[in-house]
Short mmCIF file of C-alpha atoms and ligand atoms in Angstrom, two decimals:
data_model
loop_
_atom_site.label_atom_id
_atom_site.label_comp_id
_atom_site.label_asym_id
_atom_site.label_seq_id
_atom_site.Cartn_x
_atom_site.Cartn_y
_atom_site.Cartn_z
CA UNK N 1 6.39 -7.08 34.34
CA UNK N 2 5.64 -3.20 33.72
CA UNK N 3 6.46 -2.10 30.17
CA UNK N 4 9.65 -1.34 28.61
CA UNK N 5 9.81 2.33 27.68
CA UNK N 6 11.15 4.18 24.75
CA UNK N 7 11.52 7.70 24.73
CA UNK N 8 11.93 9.75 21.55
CA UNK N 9 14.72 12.68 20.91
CA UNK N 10 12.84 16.06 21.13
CA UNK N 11 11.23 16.98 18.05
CA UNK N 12 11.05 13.60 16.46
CA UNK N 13 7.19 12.69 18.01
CA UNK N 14 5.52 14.56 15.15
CA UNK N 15 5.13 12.03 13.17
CA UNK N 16 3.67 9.51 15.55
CA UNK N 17 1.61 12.50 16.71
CA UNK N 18 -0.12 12.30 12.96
CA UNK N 19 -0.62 8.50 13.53
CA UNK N 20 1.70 7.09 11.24
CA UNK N 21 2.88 3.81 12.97
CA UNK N 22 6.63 3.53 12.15
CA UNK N 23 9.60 4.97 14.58
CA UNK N 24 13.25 4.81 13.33
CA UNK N 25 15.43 3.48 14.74
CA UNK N 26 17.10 7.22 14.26
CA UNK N 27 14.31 8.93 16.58
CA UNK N 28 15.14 7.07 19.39
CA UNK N 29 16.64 8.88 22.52
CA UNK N 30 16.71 6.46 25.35
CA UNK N 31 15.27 3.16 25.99
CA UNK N 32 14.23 2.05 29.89
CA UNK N 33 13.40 -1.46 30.86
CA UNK N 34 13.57 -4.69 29.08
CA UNK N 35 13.35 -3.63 25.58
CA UNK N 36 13.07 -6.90 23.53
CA UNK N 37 12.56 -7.92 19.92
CA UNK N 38 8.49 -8.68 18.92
CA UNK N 39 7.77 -7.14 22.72
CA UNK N 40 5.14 -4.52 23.42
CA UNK N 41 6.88 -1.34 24.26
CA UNK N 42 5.38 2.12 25.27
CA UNK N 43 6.88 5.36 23.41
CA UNK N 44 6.62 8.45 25.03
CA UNK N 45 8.27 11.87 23.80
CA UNK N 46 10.63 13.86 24.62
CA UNK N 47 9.24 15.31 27.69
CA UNK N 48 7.70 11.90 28.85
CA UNK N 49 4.25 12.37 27.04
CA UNK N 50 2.81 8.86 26.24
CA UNK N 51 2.58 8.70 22.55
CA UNK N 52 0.89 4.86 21.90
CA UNK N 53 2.26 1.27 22.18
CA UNK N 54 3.89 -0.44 19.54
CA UNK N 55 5.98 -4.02 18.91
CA UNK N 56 9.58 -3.47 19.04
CA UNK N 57 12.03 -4.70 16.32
CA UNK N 58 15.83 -3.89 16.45
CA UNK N 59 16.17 -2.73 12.51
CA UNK N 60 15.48 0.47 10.88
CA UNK N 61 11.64 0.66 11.35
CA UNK N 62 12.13 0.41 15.78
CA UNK N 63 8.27 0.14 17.21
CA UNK N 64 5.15 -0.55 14.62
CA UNK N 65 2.82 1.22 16.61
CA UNK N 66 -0.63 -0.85 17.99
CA UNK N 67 -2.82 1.61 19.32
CA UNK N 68 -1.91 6.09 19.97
CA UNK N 69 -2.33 8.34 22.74
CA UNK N 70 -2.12 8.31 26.54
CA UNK N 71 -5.22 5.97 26.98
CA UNK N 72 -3.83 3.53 24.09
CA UNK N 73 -5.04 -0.12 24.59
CA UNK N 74 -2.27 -2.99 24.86
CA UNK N 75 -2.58 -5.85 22.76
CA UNK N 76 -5.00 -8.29 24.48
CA UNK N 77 -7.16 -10.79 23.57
CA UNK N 78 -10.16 -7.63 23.24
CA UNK N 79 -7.40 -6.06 21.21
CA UNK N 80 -7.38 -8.31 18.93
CA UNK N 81 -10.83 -9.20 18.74
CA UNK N 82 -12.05 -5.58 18.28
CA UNK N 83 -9.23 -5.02 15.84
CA UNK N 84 -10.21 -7.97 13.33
CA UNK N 85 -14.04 -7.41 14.18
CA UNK N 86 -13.43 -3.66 12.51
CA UNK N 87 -11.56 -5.41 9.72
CA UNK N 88 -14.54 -7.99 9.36
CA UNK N 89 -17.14 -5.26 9.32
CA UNK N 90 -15.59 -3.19 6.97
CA UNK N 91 -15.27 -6.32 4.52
CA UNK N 92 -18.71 -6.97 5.21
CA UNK N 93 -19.77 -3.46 4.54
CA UNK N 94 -17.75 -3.85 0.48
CA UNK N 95 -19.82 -7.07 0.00
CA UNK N 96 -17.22 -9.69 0.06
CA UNK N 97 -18.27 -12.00 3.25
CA UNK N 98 -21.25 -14.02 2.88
CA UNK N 99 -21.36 -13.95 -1.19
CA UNK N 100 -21.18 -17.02 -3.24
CA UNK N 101 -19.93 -15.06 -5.75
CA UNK N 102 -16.97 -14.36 -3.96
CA UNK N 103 -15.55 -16.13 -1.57
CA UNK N 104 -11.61 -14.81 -1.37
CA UNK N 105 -10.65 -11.68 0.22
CA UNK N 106 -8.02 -9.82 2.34
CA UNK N 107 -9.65 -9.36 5.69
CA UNK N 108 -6.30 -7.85 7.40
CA UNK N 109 -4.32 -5.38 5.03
CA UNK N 110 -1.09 -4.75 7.96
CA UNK N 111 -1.26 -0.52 8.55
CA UNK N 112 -4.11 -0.58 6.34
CA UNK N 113 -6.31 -1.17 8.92
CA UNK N 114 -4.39 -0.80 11.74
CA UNK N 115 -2.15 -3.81 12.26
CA UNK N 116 1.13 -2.80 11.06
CA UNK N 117 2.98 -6.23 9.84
CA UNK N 118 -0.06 -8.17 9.82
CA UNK N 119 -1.77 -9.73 6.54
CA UNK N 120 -4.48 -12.29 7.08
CA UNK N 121 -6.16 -13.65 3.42
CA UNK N 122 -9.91 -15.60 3.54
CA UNK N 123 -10.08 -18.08 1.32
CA UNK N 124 -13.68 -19.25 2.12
CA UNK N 125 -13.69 -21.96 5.17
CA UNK N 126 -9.63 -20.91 5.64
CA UNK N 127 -7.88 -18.19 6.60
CA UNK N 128 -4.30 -17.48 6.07
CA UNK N 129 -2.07 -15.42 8.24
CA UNK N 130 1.29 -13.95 7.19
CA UNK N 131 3.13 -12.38 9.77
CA UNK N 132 5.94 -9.56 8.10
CA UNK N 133 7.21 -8.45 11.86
CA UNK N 134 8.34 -10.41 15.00
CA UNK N 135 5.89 -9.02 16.64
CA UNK N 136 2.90 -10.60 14.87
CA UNK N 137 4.66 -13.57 14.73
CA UNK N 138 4.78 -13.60 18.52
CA UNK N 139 1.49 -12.53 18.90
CA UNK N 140 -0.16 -15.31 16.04
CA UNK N 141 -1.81 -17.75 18.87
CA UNK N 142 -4.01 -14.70 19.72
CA UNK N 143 -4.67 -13.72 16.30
CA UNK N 144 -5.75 -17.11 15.91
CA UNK N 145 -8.22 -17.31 19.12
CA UNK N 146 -9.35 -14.00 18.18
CA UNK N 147 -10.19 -14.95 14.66
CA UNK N 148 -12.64 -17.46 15.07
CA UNK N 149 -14.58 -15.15 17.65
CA UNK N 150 -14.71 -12.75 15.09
CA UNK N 151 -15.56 -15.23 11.90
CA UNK N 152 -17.27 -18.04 13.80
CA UNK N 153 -17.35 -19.89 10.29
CA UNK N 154 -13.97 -20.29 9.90
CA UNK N 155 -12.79 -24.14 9.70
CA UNK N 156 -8.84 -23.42 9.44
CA UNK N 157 -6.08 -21.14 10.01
CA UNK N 158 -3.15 -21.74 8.16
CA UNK N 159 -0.07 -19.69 9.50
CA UNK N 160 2.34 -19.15 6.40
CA UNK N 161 4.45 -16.87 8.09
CA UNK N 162 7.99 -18.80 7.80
CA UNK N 163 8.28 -16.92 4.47
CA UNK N 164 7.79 -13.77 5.79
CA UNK N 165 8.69 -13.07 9.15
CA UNK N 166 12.27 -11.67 9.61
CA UNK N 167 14.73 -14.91 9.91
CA UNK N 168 16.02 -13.68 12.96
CA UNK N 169 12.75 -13.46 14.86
CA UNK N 170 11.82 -16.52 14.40
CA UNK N 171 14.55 -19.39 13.95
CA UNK N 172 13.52 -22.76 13.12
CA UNK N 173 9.71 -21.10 11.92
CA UNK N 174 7.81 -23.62 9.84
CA UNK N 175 4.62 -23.37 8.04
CA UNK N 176 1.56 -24.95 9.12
CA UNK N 177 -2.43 -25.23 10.86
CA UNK N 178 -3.32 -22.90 14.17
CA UNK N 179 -6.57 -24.47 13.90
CA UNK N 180 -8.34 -27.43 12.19
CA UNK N 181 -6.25 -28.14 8.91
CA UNK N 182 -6.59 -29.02 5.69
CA UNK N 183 -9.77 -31.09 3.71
CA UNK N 184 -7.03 -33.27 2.09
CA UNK N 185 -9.25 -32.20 -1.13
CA UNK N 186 -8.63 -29.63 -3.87
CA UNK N 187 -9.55 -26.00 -2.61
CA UNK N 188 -11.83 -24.15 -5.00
CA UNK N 189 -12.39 -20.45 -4.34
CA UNK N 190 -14.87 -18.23 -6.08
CA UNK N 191 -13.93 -14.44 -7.42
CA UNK N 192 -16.68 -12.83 -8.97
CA UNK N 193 -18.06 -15.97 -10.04
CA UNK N 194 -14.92 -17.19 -11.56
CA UNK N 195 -13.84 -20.58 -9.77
CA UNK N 196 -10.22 -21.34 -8.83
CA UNK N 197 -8.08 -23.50 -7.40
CA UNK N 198 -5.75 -21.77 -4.57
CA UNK N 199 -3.06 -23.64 -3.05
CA UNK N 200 -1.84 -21.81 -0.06
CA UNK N 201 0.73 -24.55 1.11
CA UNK N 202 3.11 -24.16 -1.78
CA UNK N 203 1.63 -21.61 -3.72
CA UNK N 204 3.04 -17.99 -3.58
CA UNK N 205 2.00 -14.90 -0.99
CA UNK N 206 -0.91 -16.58 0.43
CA UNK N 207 -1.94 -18.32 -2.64
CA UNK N 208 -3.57 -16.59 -4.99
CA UNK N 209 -3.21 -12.78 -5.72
CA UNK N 210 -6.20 -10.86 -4.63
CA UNK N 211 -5.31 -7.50 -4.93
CA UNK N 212 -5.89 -8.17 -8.75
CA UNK N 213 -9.88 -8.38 -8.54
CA UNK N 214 -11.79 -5.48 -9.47
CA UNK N 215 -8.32 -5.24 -12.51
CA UNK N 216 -9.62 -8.27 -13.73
CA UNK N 217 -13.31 -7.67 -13.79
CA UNK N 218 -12.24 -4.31 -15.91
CA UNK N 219 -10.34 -6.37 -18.41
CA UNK N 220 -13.55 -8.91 -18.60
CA UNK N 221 -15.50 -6.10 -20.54
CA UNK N 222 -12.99 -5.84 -23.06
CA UNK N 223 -12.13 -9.36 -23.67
CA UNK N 224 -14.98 -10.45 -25.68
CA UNK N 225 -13.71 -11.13 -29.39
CA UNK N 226 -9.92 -10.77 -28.52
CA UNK N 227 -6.90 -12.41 -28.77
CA UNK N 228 -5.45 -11.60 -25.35
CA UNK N 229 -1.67 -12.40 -24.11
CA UNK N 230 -1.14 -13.02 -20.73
CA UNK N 231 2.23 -12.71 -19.13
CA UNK N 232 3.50 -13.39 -15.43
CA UNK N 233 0.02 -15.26 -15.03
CA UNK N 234 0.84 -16.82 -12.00
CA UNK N 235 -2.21 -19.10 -11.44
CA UNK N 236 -3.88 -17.23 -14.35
CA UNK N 237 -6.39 -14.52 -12.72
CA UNK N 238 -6.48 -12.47 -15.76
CA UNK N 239 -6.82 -15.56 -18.38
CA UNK N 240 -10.01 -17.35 -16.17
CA UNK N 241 -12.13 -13.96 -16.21
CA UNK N 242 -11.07 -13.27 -20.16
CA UNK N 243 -11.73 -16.86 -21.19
CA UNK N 244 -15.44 -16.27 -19.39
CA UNK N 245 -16.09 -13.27 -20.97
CA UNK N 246 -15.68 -14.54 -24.44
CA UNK N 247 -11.99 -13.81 -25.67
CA UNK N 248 -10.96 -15.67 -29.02
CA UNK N 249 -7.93 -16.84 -27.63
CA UNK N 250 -5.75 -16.62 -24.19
CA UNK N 251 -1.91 -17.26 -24.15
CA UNK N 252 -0.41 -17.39 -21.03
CA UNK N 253 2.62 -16.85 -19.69
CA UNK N 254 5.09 -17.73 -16.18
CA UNK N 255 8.62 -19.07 -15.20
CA UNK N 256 7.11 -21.14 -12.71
CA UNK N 257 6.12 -24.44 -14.15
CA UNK N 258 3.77 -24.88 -10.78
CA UNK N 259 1.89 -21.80 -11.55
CA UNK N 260 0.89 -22.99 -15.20
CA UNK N 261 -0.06 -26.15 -13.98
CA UNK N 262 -2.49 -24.33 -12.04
CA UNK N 263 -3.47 -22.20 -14.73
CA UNK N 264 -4.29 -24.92 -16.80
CA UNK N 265 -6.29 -25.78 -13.56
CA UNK N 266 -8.29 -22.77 -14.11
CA UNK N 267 -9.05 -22.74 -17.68
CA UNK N 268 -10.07 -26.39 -17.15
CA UNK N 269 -12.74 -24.83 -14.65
CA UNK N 270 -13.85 -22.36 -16.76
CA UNK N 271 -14.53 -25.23 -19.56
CA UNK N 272 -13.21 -22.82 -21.94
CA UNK N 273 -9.31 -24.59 -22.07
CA UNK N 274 -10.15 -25.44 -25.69
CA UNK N 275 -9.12 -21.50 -26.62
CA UNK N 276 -6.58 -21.05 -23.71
CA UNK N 277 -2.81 -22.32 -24.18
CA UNK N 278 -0.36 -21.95 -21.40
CA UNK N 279 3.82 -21.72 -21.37
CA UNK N 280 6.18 -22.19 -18.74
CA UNK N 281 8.55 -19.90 -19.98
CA UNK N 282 10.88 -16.42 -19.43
CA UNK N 283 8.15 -14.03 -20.54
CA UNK N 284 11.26 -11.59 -22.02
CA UNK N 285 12.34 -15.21 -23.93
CA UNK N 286 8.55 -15.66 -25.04
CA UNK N 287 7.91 -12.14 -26.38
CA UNK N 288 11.39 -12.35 -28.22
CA UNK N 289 10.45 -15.92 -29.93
CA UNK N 290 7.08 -14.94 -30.86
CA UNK N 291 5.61 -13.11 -33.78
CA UNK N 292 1.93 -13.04 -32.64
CA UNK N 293 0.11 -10.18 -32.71
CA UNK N 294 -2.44 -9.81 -29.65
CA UNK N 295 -5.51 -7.42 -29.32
CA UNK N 296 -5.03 -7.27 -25.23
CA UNK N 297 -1.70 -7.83 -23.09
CA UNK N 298 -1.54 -8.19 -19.63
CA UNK N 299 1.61 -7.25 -18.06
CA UNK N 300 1.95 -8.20 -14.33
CA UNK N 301 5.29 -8.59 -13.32
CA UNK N 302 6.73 -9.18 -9.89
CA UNK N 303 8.39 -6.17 -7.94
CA UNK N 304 11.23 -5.06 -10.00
CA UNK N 305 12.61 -2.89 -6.83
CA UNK N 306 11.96 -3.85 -3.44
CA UNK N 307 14.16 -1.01 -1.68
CA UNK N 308 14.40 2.41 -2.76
CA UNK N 309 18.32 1.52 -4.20
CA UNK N 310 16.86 -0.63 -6.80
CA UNK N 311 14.35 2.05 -7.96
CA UNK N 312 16.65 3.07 -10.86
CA UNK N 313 16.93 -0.67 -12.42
CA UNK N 314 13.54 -1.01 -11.91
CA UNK N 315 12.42 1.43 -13.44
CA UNK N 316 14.83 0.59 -16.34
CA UNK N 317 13.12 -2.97 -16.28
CA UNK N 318 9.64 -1.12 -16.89
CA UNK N 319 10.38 0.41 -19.71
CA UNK N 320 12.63 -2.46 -21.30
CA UNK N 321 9.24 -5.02 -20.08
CA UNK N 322 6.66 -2.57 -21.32
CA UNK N 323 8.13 -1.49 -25.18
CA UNK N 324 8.25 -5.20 -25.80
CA UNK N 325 4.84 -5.35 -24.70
CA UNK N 326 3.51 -2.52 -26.82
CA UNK N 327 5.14 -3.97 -29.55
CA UNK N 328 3.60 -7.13 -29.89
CA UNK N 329 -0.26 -5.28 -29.82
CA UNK N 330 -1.88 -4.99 -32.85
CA UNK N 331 -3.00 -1.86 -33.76
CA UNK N 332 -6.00 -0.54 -31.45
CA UNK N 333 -5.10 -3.00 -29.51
CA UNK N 334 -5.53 -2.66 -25.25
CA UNK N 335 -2.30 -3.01 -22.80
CA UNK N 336 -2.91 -3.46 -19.05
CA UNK N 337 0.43 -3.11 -17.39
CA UNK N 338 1.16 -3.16 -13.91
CA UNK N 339 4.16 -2.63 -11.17
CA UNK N 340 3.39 -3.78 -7.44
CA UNK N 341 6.58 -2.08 -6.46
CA UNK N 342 6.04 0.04 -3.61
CA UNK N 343 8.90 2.55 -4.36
CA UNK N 344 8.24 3.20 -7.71
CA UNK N 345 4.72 6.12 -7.49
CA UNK N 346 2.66 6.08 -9.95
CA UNK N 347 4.03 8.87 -11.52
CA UNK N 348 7.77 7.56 -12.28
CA UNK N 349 5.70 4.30 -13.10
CA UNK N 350 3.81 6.39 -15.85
CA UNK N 351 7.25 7.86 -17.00
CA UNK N 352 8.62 4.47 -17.96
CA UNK N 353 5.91 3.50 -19.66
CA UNK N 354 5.76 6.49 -21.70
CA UNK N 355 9.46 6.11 -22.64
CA UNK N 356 8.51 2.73 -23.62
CA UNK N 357 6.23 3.91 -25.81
CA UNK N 358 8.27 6.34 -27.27
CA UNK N 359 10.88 3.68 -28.10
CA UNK N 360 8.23 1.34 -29.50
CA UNK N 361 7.02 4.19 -31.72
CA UNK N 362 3.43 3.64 -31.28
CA UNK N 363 1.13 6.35 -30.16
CA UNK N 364 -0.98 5.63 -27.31
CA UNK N 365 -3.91 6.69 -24.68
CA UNK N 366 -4.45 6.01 -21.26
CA UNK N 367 -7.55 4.74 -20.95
CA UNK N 368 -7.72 4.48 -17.05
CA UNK N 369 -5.58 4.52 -14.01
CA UNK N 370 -5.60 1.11 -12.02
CA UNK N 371 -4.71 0.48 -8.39
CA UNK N 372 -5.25 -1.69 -5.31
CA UNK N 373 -8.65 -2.76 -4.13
CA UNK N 374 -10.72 -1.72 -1.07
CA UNK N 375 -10.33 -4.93 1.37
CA UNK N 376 -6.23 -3.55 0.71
CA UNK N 377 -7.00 0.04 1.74
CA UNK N 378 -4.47 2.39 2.67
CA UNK N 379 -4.06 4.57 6.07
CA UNK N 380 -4.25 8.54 5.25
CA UNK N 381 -1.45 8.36 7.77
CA UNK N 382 0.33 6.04 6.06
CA UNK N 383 0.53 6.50 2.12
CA UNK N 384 3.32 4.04 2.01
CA UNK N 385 0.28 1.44 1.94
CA UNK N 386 -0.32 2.11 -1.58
CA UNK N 387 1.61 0.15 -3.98
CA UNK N 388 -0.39 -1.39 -6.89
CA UNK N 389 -0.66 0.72 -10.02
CA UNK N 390 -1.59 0.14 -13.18
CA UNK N 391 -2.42 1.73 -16.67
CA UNK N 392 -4.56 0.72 -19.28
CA UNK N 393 -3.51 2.14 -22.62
CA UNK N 394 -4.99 2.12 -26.06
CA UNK N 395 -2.52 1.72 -28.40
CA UNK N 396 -2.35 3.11 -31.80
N1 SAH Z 401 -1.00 -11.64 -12.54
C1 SAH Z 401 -0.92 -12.66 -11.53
C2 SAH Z 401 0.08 -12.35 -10.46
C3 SAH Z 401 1.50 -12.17 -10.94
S1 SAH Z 401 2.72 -12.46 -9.75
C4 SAH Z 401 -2.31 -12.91 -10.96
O1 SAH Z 401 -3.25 -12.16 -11.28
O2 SAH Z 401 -2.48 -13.84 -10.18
C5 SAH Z 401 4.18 -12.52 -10.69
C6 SAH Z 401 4.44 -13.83 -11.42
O3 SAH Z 401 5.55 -13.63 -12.28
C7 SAH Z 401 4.82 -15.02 -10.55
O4 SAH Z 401 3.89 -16.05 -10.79
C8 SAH Z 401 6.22 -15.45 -11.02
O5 SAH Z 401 6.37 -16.86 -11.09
C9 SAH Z 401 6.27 -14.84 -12.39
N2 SAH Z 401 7.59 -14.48 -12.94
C10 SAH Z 401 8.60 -13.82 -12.33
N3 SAH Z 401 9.61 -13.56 -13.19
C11 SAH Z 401 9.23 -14.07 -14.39
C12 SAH Z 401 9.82 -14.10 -15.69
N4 SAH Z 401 11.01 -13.54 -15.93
N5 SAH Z 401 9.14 -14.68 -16.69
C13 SAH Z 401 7.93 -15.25 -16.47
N6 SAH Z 401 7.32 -15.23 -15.27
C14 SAH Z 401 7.94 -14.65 -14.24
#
């Protein structure tokens, strides 16, 4: 079966041209051949050019593109393998295969490093694969073979891609093994020497939240001595590596009354859960209810906007999330606040924050700017990859 062909409106191939690997559904001038959804398609311009090979989607974002150029490689089994070997070395090259210390990384980061809709987490002997486009879902038994070329180690691939991958796409998807399967035991993963329990089954994302690491290693160096409060904990990241590094006391807080028990987990691991207290609770409820004063807050929420039309509320949510924060700091105290919403930049994010303070009345500094870390890097081509920020504020 030769390829289906799509063939941009003249003018619109700039942008692929740059290699960033999204074409709207707007650019589109004709389409030849069997175009259909999570197939391989070529895209050529205007004046029949071959511009690269992407996965078609009908939506707004048409063709994720694969590979650019005349001479651009389809998506075979040495596709894959050279794709995820690149992804492997450059992992390799930050330090974070083949460390005790840490044993939980992102090894596949979607456009990031070239797989648009991709996002495969390590969590030592297991990987887990989360496919965001039909596409990858389709293409997820190759991923799989490819995967234990690359990382010969590996002893399971769980696919968790029934929470992700467009409904549509992929009716009936379920969750489940690609290869080997589960120990039947606890899983214990290691982050900078800090042990925790991940459960990617019927935990959130993939299980644990990565992108958090080197944020958390910063905040170890000011625990020590402090009373630190932290909110939207999840499996409690930020409480495990302050409770190591000597805080007086950790509070925290989630909704979700699976996440504390895992907290609770944690600080059981770290053997510290003597100074660490955890609530299953509204964190807006919790700050409202309590009169405690903390040293260091940790504010991590989910993403308040997930399309650009929410960015207003969001942003409104910031400020409302972050005064209440500020206010419950003692004075001198540290703030780490975060937003993982893509369309809210850093700067707007910033803005927010400062109106927040403003409203709180309390004079403060920013002490540093946070983001994502490098196994989640971000295309040049493709800023869009960025979307952690954070700011760490001394607050007067
Ligand atoms: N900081 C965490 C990740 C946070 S993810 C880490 O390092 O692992 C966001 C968390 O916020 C989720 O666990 C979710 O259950 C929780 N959450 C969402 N809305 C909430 C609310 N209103 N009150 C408390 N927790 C909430």
């Amino acid at each position: 079966m030769s390829l289906a062909i799509i063939t941009l409106k003249p003018g619109k191939d700039q942008s692929l041209r740059r290699r960033h690997p999204w074409v709207f559904s707007g650019a589109i001038g004709r389409m030849q051949g069997e175009v259909v959804e999570g197939e391989v398609v070529q895209v050529q311009a205007a004046n029949g050019e071959v511009l690269g090979v992407g996965h078609y989607a009908p939506g707004s974002i048409a063709v994720r593109m694969l590979d650019f150029g005349p001479a651009a490689q389809l998506p075979d089994a040495a596709f894959w393998e050279s794709r995820l070997r690149n992804a492997y070395q450059l992992r390799q090259g930050l330090g974070l295969t083949g460390t005790g210390n840490t044993n939980v990384y992102r090894l596949t980061h979607a456009e990031g490093d070239g797989l648009p809709g991709l996002i495969i987490d390590v969590y030592g002997d297991t990987a887990v694969v989360q496919a965001h486009s039909a596409g990858m879902y389709k293409a997820r038994p190759l991923v799989a073979e490819a995967l234990q070329q690359v990382i010969p180690s590996l002893r399971a691939i769980y696919d968790k891609s029934a929470e992700t991958v467009p409904a549509k796409a992929a009716p009936g998807a379920q969750n489940g093994y690609l290869f080997g399967g589960s120990s039947g035991q606890e899983h214990i993963v290691h982050e900078n020497g800090h042990p925790f329990a991940v459960d990617w089954e019927t935990g959130q994302k993939t299980g644990f939240f990565i992108d958090q690491r080197d944020n958390r290693s910063l905040l170890a160096r000011y625990a020590p001595g402090r009373r630190v409060l932290n909110t939207f904990c999840y499996t409690g990241g930020f409480s495990s590596y302050a409770l190591q590094a000597g805080a007086e006391l950790v509070h925290s807080v989630d909704s979700s009354k699976r996440a504390i028990e895992l907290t609770e987990r944690n600080a059981t691991l770290t053997g510290l859960e003597n100074k660490h207290a955890a609530y299953a609770e509204d964190v807006f409820s919790f700050m409202k209810n309590s009169q405690e004063q903390y040293d260091l807050i940790v504010l991590d929420p989910p993403a308040f906007a997930k399309h650009l039309s929410a960015r207003h509320n969001a942003l409104m949510g910031y400020k409302r999330l972050n005064a209440a924060g500020i206010r419950q700091i003692a004075p001198g105290g540290l703030l780490f606040t975060f937003s993982c919403s893509q369309v809210v930049s850093a700067e707007l994010f910033e803005g927010a924050v400062l109106a927040a303070a403003i409203e709180a009345g309390r004079p403060a500094r920013i002490l540093h700017r946070l983001t994502q870390p490098a196994d989640h890097p971000v295309s040049l081509f493709h800023p869009e990859g960025e979307y952690l920020k954070g700011l760490v504020l001394a607050v007067e």
